[in-house]
């Protein structure tokens, strides 16, 4: 059985405690609670404080990472586009720099596997270099979960 892993990153327009990031920062816990209560949610990256804002994805201190695992594409899509999360997604330009390359990627993992930051970096580099493939894809071209049992992770 396979689950869907996702990572998305963004460069903030200020420090998390800055005025420009206040609304975003103030709503992290409620939005994360919606994710965790959503049907199909399996796991999300978080530190002792309950979020991932202090977890480094790169050397850039303003780069935030969000990584989670879902039972299905539909579960993730429902959370992203059919809950209060969509209100913040629509406002992302207020808090994040406009990216010049892909900032999120989806990939299939074996049920029970917890993806690492290094794995997420690798998958993001794959979609940036090769576009949509069965190994690293986006909502633009979703690939079905493997059924041959030959995946490495």
Short mmCIF file of N, CA and C in Angstrom, two decimals:
data_model
loop_
_atom_site.label_atom_id
_atom_site.label_comp_id
_atom_site.label_asym_id
_atom_site.label_seq_id
_atom_site.Cartn_x
_atom_site.Cartn_y
_atom_site.Cartn_z
N UNK A 1 0.84 -1.18 0.00
CA UNK A 1 0.00 0.00 0.00
C UNK A 1 0.89 1.25 0.00
N UNK A 2 0.43 2.28 -0.68
CA UNK A 2 1.20 3.51 -0.80
C UNK A 2 0.43 4.71 -0.27
N UNK A 3 1.17 5.67 0.21
CA UNK A 3 0.63 6.96 0.63
C UNK A 3 1.29 8.05 -0.21
N UNK A 4 0.68 9.21 -0.20
CA UNK A 4 1.18 10.36 -0.95
C UNK A 4 1.97 11.28 -0.02
N UNK A 5 3.22 11.55 -0.39
CA UNK A 5 4.04 12.53 0.34
C UNK A 5 4.02 13.83 -0.45
N UNK A 6 4.11 14.93 0.26
CA UNK A 6 4.21 16.23 -0.40
C UNK A 6 5.16 17.11 0.38
N UNK A 7 5.86 17.95 -0.36
CA UNK A 7 6.66 19.00 0.27
C UNK A 7 6.40 20.27 -0.51
N UNK A 8 6.30 21.37 0.22
CA UNK A 8 6.26 22.67 -0.43
C UNK A 8 7.10 23.62 0.39
N UNK A 9 7.75 24.52 -0.33
CA UNK A 9 8.64 25.48 0.31
C UNK A 9 8.27 26.88 -0.16
N UNK A 10 8.71 27.85 0.59
CA UNK A 10 8.49 29.23 0.21
C UNK A 10 9.46 30.14 0.92
N UNK A 11 9.81 31.24 0.27
CA UNK A 11 10.68 32.24 0.86
C UNK A 11 9.80 33.35 1.41
N UNK A 12 9.82 33.52 2.72
CA UNK A 12 8.96 34.52 3.35
C UNK A 12 9.46 35.93 3.06
N UNK A 13 8.56 36.88 3.14
CA UNK A 13 8.89 38.29 2.92
C UNK A 13 9.43 38.96 4.19
N UNK A 14 9.54 38.20 5.25
CA UNK A 14 10.08 38.71 6.50
C UNK A 14 10.23 37.58 7.50
N UNK A 15 10.78 37.90 8.64
CA UNK A 15 10.91 36.93 9.72
C UNK A 15 9.52 36.55 10.22
N UNK A 16 9.39 35.38 10.80
CA UNK A 16 8.08 34.91 11.26
C UNK A 16 7.46 35.84 12.30
N UNK A 17 8.29 36.57 13.05
CA UNK A 17 7.75 37.48 14.05
C UNK A 17 7.61 38.92 13.53
N UNK A 18 7.76 39.11 12.22
CA UNK A 18 7.64 40.45 11.63
C UNK A 18 6.17 40.78 11.37
N UNK A 19 5.91 42.07 11.19
CA UNK A 19 4.55 42.54 10.94
C UNK A 19 3.97 41.93 9.66
N UNK A 20 4.80 41.81 8.62
CA UNK A 20 4.31 41.28 7.34
C UNK A 20 3.85 39.82 7.46
N UNK A 21 4.41 39.07 8.40
CA UNK A 21 4.10 37.66 8.55
C UNK A 21 3.08 37.37 9.67
N UNK A 22 2.60 38.41 10.35
CA UNK A 22 1.76 38.22 11.54
C UNK A 22 0.51 37.38 11.26
N UNK A 23 -0.27 37.72 10.25
CA UNK A 23 -1.51 36.97 9.98
C UNK A 23 -1.18 35.52 9.65
N UNK A 24 -0.18 35.31 8.83
CA UNK A 24 0.23 33.95 8.49
C UNK A 24 0.65 33.19 9.75
N UNK A 25 1.54 33.80 10.52
CA UNK A 25 2.06 33.16 11.72
C UNK A 25 0.96 32.87 12.73
N UNK A 26 0.05 33.82 12.91
CA UNK A 26 -1.04 33.65 13.87
C UNK A 26 -1.99 32.51 13.49
N UNK A 27 -1.99 32.13 12.23
CA UNK A 27 -2.92 31.11 11.77
C UNK A 27 -2.29 29.75 11.51
N UNK A 28 -1.00 29.61 11.77
CA UNK A 28 -0.35 28.32 11.56
C UNK A 28 -0.99 27.20 12.38
N UNK A 29 -1.18 27.42 13.66
CA UNK A 29 -1.73 26.37 14.51
C UNK A 29 -3.14 25.97 14.09
N UNK A 30 -4.05 26.94 13.84
CA UNK A 30 -5.39 26.53 13.41
C UNK A 30 -5.40 25.79 12.07
N UNK A 31 -4.59 26.21 11.12
CA UNK A 31 -4.55 25.54 9.82
C UNK A 31 -3.93 24.14 9.98
N UNK A 32 -2.87 24.03 10.78
CA UNK A 32 -2.28 22.71 11.02
C UNK A 32 -3.28 21.78 11.70
N UNK A 33 -4.11 22.33 12.60
CA UNK A 33 -5.13 21.52 13.27
C UNK A 33 -6.16 21.00 12.26
N UNK A 34 -6.53 21.84 11.29
CA UNK A 34 -7.46 21.41 10.23
C UNK A 34 -6.83 20.27 9.44
N UNK A 35 -5.55 20.42 9.10
CA UNK A 35 -4.86 19.36 8.35
C UNK A 35 -4.90 18.05 9.13
N UNK A 36 -4.51 18.10 10.38
CA UNK A 36 -4.44 16.89 11.19
C UNK A 36 -5.79 16.23 11.41
N UNK A 37 -6.86 17.02 11.37
CA UNK A 37 -8.21 16.48 11.54
C UNK A 37 -8.84 16.06 10.22
N UNK A 38 -8.16 16.31 9.12
CA UNK A 38 -8.72 16.02 7.79
C UNK A 38 -8.70 14.53 7.49
N UNK A 39 -9.72 14.08 6.78
CA UNK A 39 -9.78 12.70 6.35
C UNK A 39 -8.59 12.41 5.42
N UNK A 40 -7.90 11.34 5.69
CA UNK A 40 -6.77 10.96 4.86
C UNK A 40 -5.42 11.46 5.34
N UNK A 41 -5.41 12.33 6.37
CA UNK A 41 -4.14 12.83 6.90
C UNK A 41 -3.42 11.69 7.61
N UNK A 42 -2.09 11.61 7.38
CA UNK A 42 -1.27 10.57 8.02
C UNK A 42 -0.22 11.18 8.95
N UNK A 43 0.53 12.18 8.46
CA UNK A 43 1.68 12.72 9.21
C UNK A 43 2.04 14.07 8.64
N UNK A 44 2.66 14.93 9.48
CA UNK A 44 3.25 16.16 8.98
C UNK A 44 4.53 16.46 9.74
N UNK A 45 5.44 17.14 9.06
CA UNK A 45 6.71 17.55 9.64
C UNK A 45 6.43 18.63 10.69
N UNK A 46 6.97 18.43 11.88
CA UNK A 46 6.84 19.45 12.92
C UNK A 46 7.92 19.26 13.97
N UNK A 47 8.20 20.38 14.66
CA UNK A 47 9.18 20.33 15.73
C UNK A 47 8.46 20.33 17.08
N UNK A 48 9.20 20.54 18.14
CA UNK A 48 8.62 20.53 19.49
C UNK A 48 7.52 21.57 19.66
N UNK A 49 7.59 22.65 18.88
CA UNK A 49 6.59 23.71 18.96
C UNK A 49 5.32 23.42 18.18
N UNK A 50 5.30 22.32 17.44
CA UNK A 50 4.10 21.93 16.73
C UNK A 50 4.03 22.39 15.28
N UNK A 51 5.07 23.09 14.82
CA UNK A 51 5.09 23.47 13.40
C UNK A 51 6.50 23.25 12.86
N UNK A 52 6.72 23.65 11.62
CA UNK A 52 8.02 23.40 10.99
C UNK A 52 8.79 24.67 10.69
N UNK A 53 8.39 25.79 11.28
CA UNK A 53 9.03 27.06 10.92
C UNK A 53 10.49 27.14 11.33
N UNK A 54 10.91 26.33 12.27
CA UNK A 54 12.32 26.34 12.69
C UNK A 54 13.12 25.18 12.09
N UNK A 55 12.50 24.41 11.21
CA UNK A 55 13.20 23.30 10.57
C UNK A 55 13.80 23.82 9.26
N UNK A 56 15.11 23.69 9.13
CA UNK A 56 15.82 24.23 7.96
C UNK A 56 15.67 23.30 6.76
N UNK A 57 15.36 23.89 5.62
CA UNK A 57 15.34 23.16 4.35
C UNK A 57 16.56 23.54 3.52
N UNK A 58 17.07 24.75 3.76
CA UNK A 58 18.25 25.25 3.06
C UNK A 58 18.99 26.21 3.99
N UNK A 59 19.99 26.88 3.44
CA UNK A 59 20.74 27.86 4.22
C UNK A 59 19.98 29.18 4.38
N UNK A 60 18.91 29.36 3.63
CA UNK A 60 18.14 30.60 3.69
C UNK A 60 17.22 30.58 4.91
N UNK A 61 17.44 31.47 5.88
CA UNK A 61 16.61 31.45 7.09
C UNK A 61 15.15 31.84 6.83
N UNK A 62 14.87 32.44 5.67
CA UNK A 62 13.49 32.81 5.34
C UNK A 62 12.77 31.75 4.50
N UNK A 63 13.42 30.61 4.30
CA UNK A 63 12.76 29.54 3.55
C UNK A 63 12.03 28.62 4.52
N UNK A 64 10.72 28.53 4.33
CA UNK A 64 9.90 27.64 5.15
C UNK A 64 9.63 26.36 4.39
N UNK A 65 9.50 25.28 5.13
CA UNK A 65 9.19 23.99 4.54
C UNK A 65 7.92 23.43 5.20
N UNK A 66 7.11 22.81 4.38
CA UNK A 66 5.92 22.10 4.84
C UNK A 66 5.96 20.74 4.18
N UNK A 67 5.89 19.69 4.97
CA UNK A 67 5.93 18.35 4.41
C UNK A 67 4.88 17.51 5.14
N UNK A 68 4.14 16.72 4.38
CA UNK A 68 3.11 15.88 4.99
C UNK A 68 2.89 14.62 4.17
N UNK A 69 2.16 13.69 4.77
CA UNK A 69 1.82 12.42 4.13
C UNK A 69 0.31 12.25 4.23
N UNK A 70 -0.27 11.78 3.13
CA UNK A 70 -1.72 11.61 3.01
C UNK A 70 -2.04 10.24 2.45
N UNK A 71 -3.21 9.74 2.76
CA UNK A 71 -3.64 8.45 2.24
C UNK A 71 -3.88 8.50 0.74
N UNK A 72 -4.22 9.69 0.23
CA UNK A 72 -4.55 9.80 -1.19
C UNK A 72 -4.39 11.23 -1.68
N UNK A 73 -4.36 11.37 -2.98
CA UNK A 73 -4.35 12.70 -3.60
C UNK A 73 -5.63 13.44 -3.22
N UNK A 74 -6.75 12.74 -3.24
CA UNK A 74 -8.03 13.38 -2.93
C UNK A 74 -8.06 13.95 -1.51
N UNK A 75 -7.47 13.24 -0.55
CA UNK A 75 -7.42 13.74 0.82
C UNK A 75 -6.64 15.03 0.91
N UNK A 76 -5.48 15.08 0.27
CA UNK A 76 -4.66 16.29 0.27
C UNK A 76 -5.39 17.42 -0.45
N UNK A 77 -5.96 17.13 -1.61
CA UNK A 77 -6.69 18.16 -2.36
C UNK A 77 -7.84 18.72 -1.55
N UNK A 78 -8.57 17.86 -0.86
CA UNK A 78 -9.70 18.34 -0.06
C UNK A 78 -9.21 19.33 1.00
N UNK A 79 -8.17 18.94 1.73
CA UNK A 79 -7.62 19.86 2.74
C UNK A 79 -7.19 21.17 2.12
N UNK A 80 -6.45 21.11 1.03
CA UNK A 80 -5.88 22.32 0.43
C UNK A 80 -6.93 23.25 -0.15
N UNK A 81 -7.93 22.69 -0.82
CA UNK A 81 -8.84 23.51 -1.61
C UNK A 81 -10.27 23.60 -1.10
N UNK A 82 -10.64 22.78 -0.10
CA UNK A 82 -12.03 22.75 0.36
C UNK A 82 -12.17 23.07 1.85
N UNK A 83 -11.08 23.52 2.47
CA UNK A 83 -11.14 23.93 3.88
C UNK A 83 -10.65 25.38 3.98
N UNK A 84 -10.60 25.89 5.19
CA UNK A 84 -10.13 27.27 5.43
C UNK A 84 -8.72 27.50 4.89
N UNK A 85 -7.97 26.43 4.65
CA UNK A 85 -6.62 26.54 4.09
C UNK A 85 -6.62 27.33 2.78
N UNK A 86 -7.65 27.17 1.96
CA UNK A 86 -7.70 27.84 0.66
C UNK A 86 -7.63 29.36 0.81
N UNK A 87 -8.20 29.90 1.89
CA UNK A 87 -8.17 31.34 2.12
C UNK A 87 -6.74 31.85 2.26
N UNK A 88 -5.88 31.04 2.85
CA UNK A 88 -4.48 31.42 3.01
C UNK A 88 -3.68 31.14 1.75
N UNK A 89 -4.04 30.09 1.06
CA UNK A 89 -3.39 29.79 -0.22
C UNK A 89 -3.60 30.94 -1.20
N UNK A 90 -4.80 31.49 -1.22
CA UNK A 90 -5.10 32.61 -2.11
C UNK A 90 -4.31 33.88 -1.76
N UNK A 91 -3.85 33.98 -0.52
CA UNK A 91 -3.13 35.17 -0.06
C UNK A 91 -1.62 34.96 0.02
N UNK A 92 -1.10 33.87 -0.52
CA UNK A 92 0.32 33.54 -0.34
C UNK A 92 1.26 34.63 -0.83
N UNK A 93 0.86 35.41 -1.83
CA UNK A 93 1.73 36.48 -2.33
C UNK A 93 1.96 37.58 -1.31
N UNK A 94 1.11 37.67 -0.30
CA UNK A 94 1.30 38.65 0.78
C UNK A 94 2.48 38.28 1.66
N UNK A 95 2.75 36.98 1.76
CA UNK A 95 3.74 36.49 2.72
C UNK A 95 4.97 35.86 2.08
N UNK A 96 4.86 35.45 0.82
CA UNK A 96 5.95 34.71 0.19
C UNK A 96 6.39 35.37 -1.12
N UNK A 97 7.70 35.29 -1.36
CA UNK A 97 8.27 35.79 -2.61
C UNK A 97 7.72 34.97 -3.78
N UNK A 98 7.65 35.58 -4.94
CA UNK A 98 7.20 34.87 -6.14
C UNK A 98 8.32 33.94 -6.59
N UNK A 99 8.02 32.65 -6.68
CA UNK A 99 9.08 31.69 -7.04
C UNK A 99 9.42 31.72 -8.52
N UNK A 100 10.65 31.32 -8.83
CA UNK A 100 11.08 31.23 -10.22
C UNK A 100 11.14 29.78 -10.69
N UNK A 101 10.90 28.84 -9.79
CA UNK A 101 10.90 27.42 -10.13
C UNK A 101 9.92 26.70 -9.23
N UNK A 102 9.72 25.43 -9.48
CA UNK A 102 8.76 24.62 -8.72
C UNK A 102 9.05 24.72 -7.22
N UNK A 103 8.00 24.89 -6.44
CA UNK A 103 8.14 24.98 -4.99
C UNK A 103 7.43 23.85 -4.25
N UNK A 104 6.79 22.96 -5.01
CA UNK A 104 6.19 21.80 -4.36
C UNK A 104 6.30 20.58 -5.26
N UNK A 105 6.23 19.43 -4.61
CA UNK A 105 6.29 18.17 -5.34
C UNK A 105 5.52 17.11 -4.55
N UNK A 106 4.93 16.19 -5.29
CA UNK A 106 4.22 15.05 -4.73
C UNK A 106 4.95 13.78 -5.16
N UNK A 107 4.92 12.77 -4.31
CA UNK A 107 5.48 11.47 -4.69
C UNK A 107 4.87 10.39 -3.81
N UNK A 108 4.89 9.18 -4.33
CA UNK A 108 4.33 8.04 -3.61
C UNK A 108 5.39 7.39 -2.73
N UNK A 109 4.97 7.01 -1.52
CA UNK A 109 5.85 6.31 -0.58
C UNK A 109 5.10 5.08 -0.05
N UNK A 110 5.86 4.13 0.40
CA UNK A 110 5.23 2.97 1.03
C UNK A 110 4.55 3.41 2.32
N UNK A 111 3.40 2.85 2.57
CA UNK A 111 2.68 3.11 3.81
C UNK A 111 3.60 2.83 4.99
N UNK A 112 3.66 3.74 5.95
CA UNK A 112 4.52 3.60 7.12
C UNK A 112 5.85 4.32 7.00
N UNK A 113 6.24 4.67 5.78
CA UNK A 113 7.50 5.40 5.58
C UNK A 113 7.29 6.87 5.90
N UNK A 114 8.22 7.46 6.63
CA UNK A 114 8.20 8.89 6.93
C UNK A 114 9.31 9.54 6.09
N UNK A 115 8.92 10.44 5.18
CA UNK A 115 9.94 11.06 4.31
C UNK A 115 10.87 11.98 5.09
N UNK A 116 12.09 12.08 4.61
CA UNK A 116 13.09 12.95 5.23
C UNK A 116 13.24 14.24 4.43
N UNK A 117 13.89 15.21 5.04
CA UNK A 117 14.18 16.47 4.35
C UNK A 117 15.04 16.17 3.11
N UNK A 118 16.03 15.31 3.24
CA UNK A 118 16.89 14.98 2.10
C UNK A 118 16.09 14.34 0.97
N UNK A 119 15.19 13.46 1.30
CA UNK A 119 14.33 12.84 0.29
C UNK A 119 13.48 13.91 -0.41
N UNK A 120 12.93 14.83 0.37
CA UNK A 120 12.11 15.90 -0.19
C UNK A 120 12.93 16.80 -1.12
N UNK A 121 14.15 17.11 -0.72
CA UNK A 121 15.03 17.92 -1.58
C UNK A 121 15.30 17.20 -2.90
N UNK A 122 15.52 15.91 -2.81
CA UNK A 122 15.77 15.12 -4.02
C UNK A 122 14.55 15.15 -4.94
N UNK A 123 13.38 14.93 -4.39
CA UNK A 123 12.16 14.92 -5.20
C UNK A 123 11.90 16.30 -5.82
N UNK A 124 12.15 17.36 -5.08
CA UNK A 124 11.98 18.71 -5.61
C UNK A 124 12.97 18.96 -6.75
N UNK A 125 14.20 18.47 -6.59
CA UNK A 125 15.19 18.65 -7.66
C UNK A 125 14.78 17.86 -8.91
N UNK A 126 14.15 16.71 -8.73
CA UNK A 126 13.71 15.91 -9.88
C UNK A 126 12.65 16.64 -10.69
N UNK A 127 11.65 17.20 -10.02
CA UNK A 127 10.59 17.88 -10.77
C UNK A 127 11.13 19.16 -11.42
N UNK A 128 12.09 19.80 -10.78
CA UNK A 128 12.70 20.99 -11.37
C UNK A 128 13.52 20.65 -12.61
N UNK A 129 14.20 19.53 -12.58
CA UNK A 129 15.06 19.13 -13.70
C UNK A 129 14.31 18.42 -14.82
N UNK A 130 13.33 17.57 -14.46
CA UNK A 130 12.72 16.69 -15.44
C UNK A 130 11.22 16.93 -15.66
N UNK A 131 10.64 17.83 -14.89
CA UNK A 131 9.19 18.01 -14.99
C UNK A 131 8.45 16.86 -14.35
N UNK A 132 7.20 16.70 -14.72
CA UNK A 132 6.32 15.69 -14.13
C UNK A 132 6.75 14.28 -14.55
N UNK A 133 7.04 13.45 -13.56
CA UNK A 133 7.33 12.04 -13.80
C UNK A 133 6.64 11.24 -12.71
N UNK A 134 6.61 9.94 -12.83
CA UNK A 134 6.00 9.10 -11.81
C UNK A 134 6.75 9.19 -10.48
N UNK A 135 8.01 9.61 -10.53
CA UNK A 135 8.83 9.74 -9.32
C UNK A 135 8.61 11.05 -8.57
N UNK A 136 8.21 12.09 -9.29
CA UNK A 136 8.05 13.43 -8.72
C UNK A 136 7.07 14.19 -9.61
N UNK A 137 5.92 14.55 -9.05
CA UNK A 137 4.88 15.17 -9.87
C UNK A 137 4.15 16.25 -9.08
N UNK A 138 3.20 16.90 -9.75
CA UNK A 138 2.40 17.94 -9.11
C UNK A 138 0.93 17.66 -9.39
N UNK A 139 0.06 18.55 -8.95
CA UNK A 139 -1.36 18.39 -9.23
C UNK A 139 -1.67 18.54 -10.72
N UNK A 140 -0.74 19.11 -11.48
CA UNK A 140 -0.97 19.30 -12.91
C UNK A 140 -1.00 17.97 -13.66
N UNK A 141 -0.22 17.00 -13.16
CA UNK A 141 -0.18 15.68 -13.81
C UNK A 141 0.07 14.64 -12.73
N UNK A 142 -0.99 14.19 -12.12
CA UNK A 142 -0.90 13.22 -11.03
C UNK A 142 -0.69 11.82 -11.61
N UNK A 143 0.27 11.12 -11.05
CA UNK A 143 0.54 9.74 -11.44
C UNK A 143 -0.09 8.81 -10.40
N UNK A 144 -0.62 7.70 -10.86
CA UNK A 144 -1.23 6.72 -9.97
C UNK A 144 -0.17 6.10 -9.06
N UNK A 145 -0.62 5.67 -7.90
CA UNK A 145 0.29 4.98 -6.98
C UNK A 145 0.77 3.69 -7.63
N UNK A 146 2.02 3.32 -7.37
CA UNK A 146 2.55 2.08 -7.93
C UNK A 146 1.76 0.88 -7.43
N UNK A 147 1.71 -0.16 -8.23
CA UNK A 147 1.08 -1.39 -7.77
C UNK A 147 1.96 -2.60 -8.00
N UNK A 148 3.22 -2.36 -8.39
CA UNK A 148 4.10 -3.48 -8.70
C UNK A 148 5.01 -3.89 -7.53
N UNK A 149 4.99 -3.11 -6.44
CA UNK A 149 5.81 -3.46 -5.29
C UNK A 149 7.29 -3.29 -5.48
N UNK A 150 7.72 -2.59 -6.53
CA UNK A 150 9.14 -2.47 -6.84
C UNK A 150 9.75 -1.13 -6.42
N UNK A 151 8.98 -0.27 -5.74
CA UNK A 151 9.53 1.02 -5.34
C UNK A 151 10.56 0.85 -4.24
N UNK A 152 11.54 1.75 -4.23
CA UNK A 152 12.60 1.70 -3.23
C UNK A 152 12.18 2.29 -1.88
N UNK A 153 11.29 3.30 -1.90
CA UNK A 153 10.94 3.93 -0.61
C UNK A 153 9.47 4.11 -0.44
#
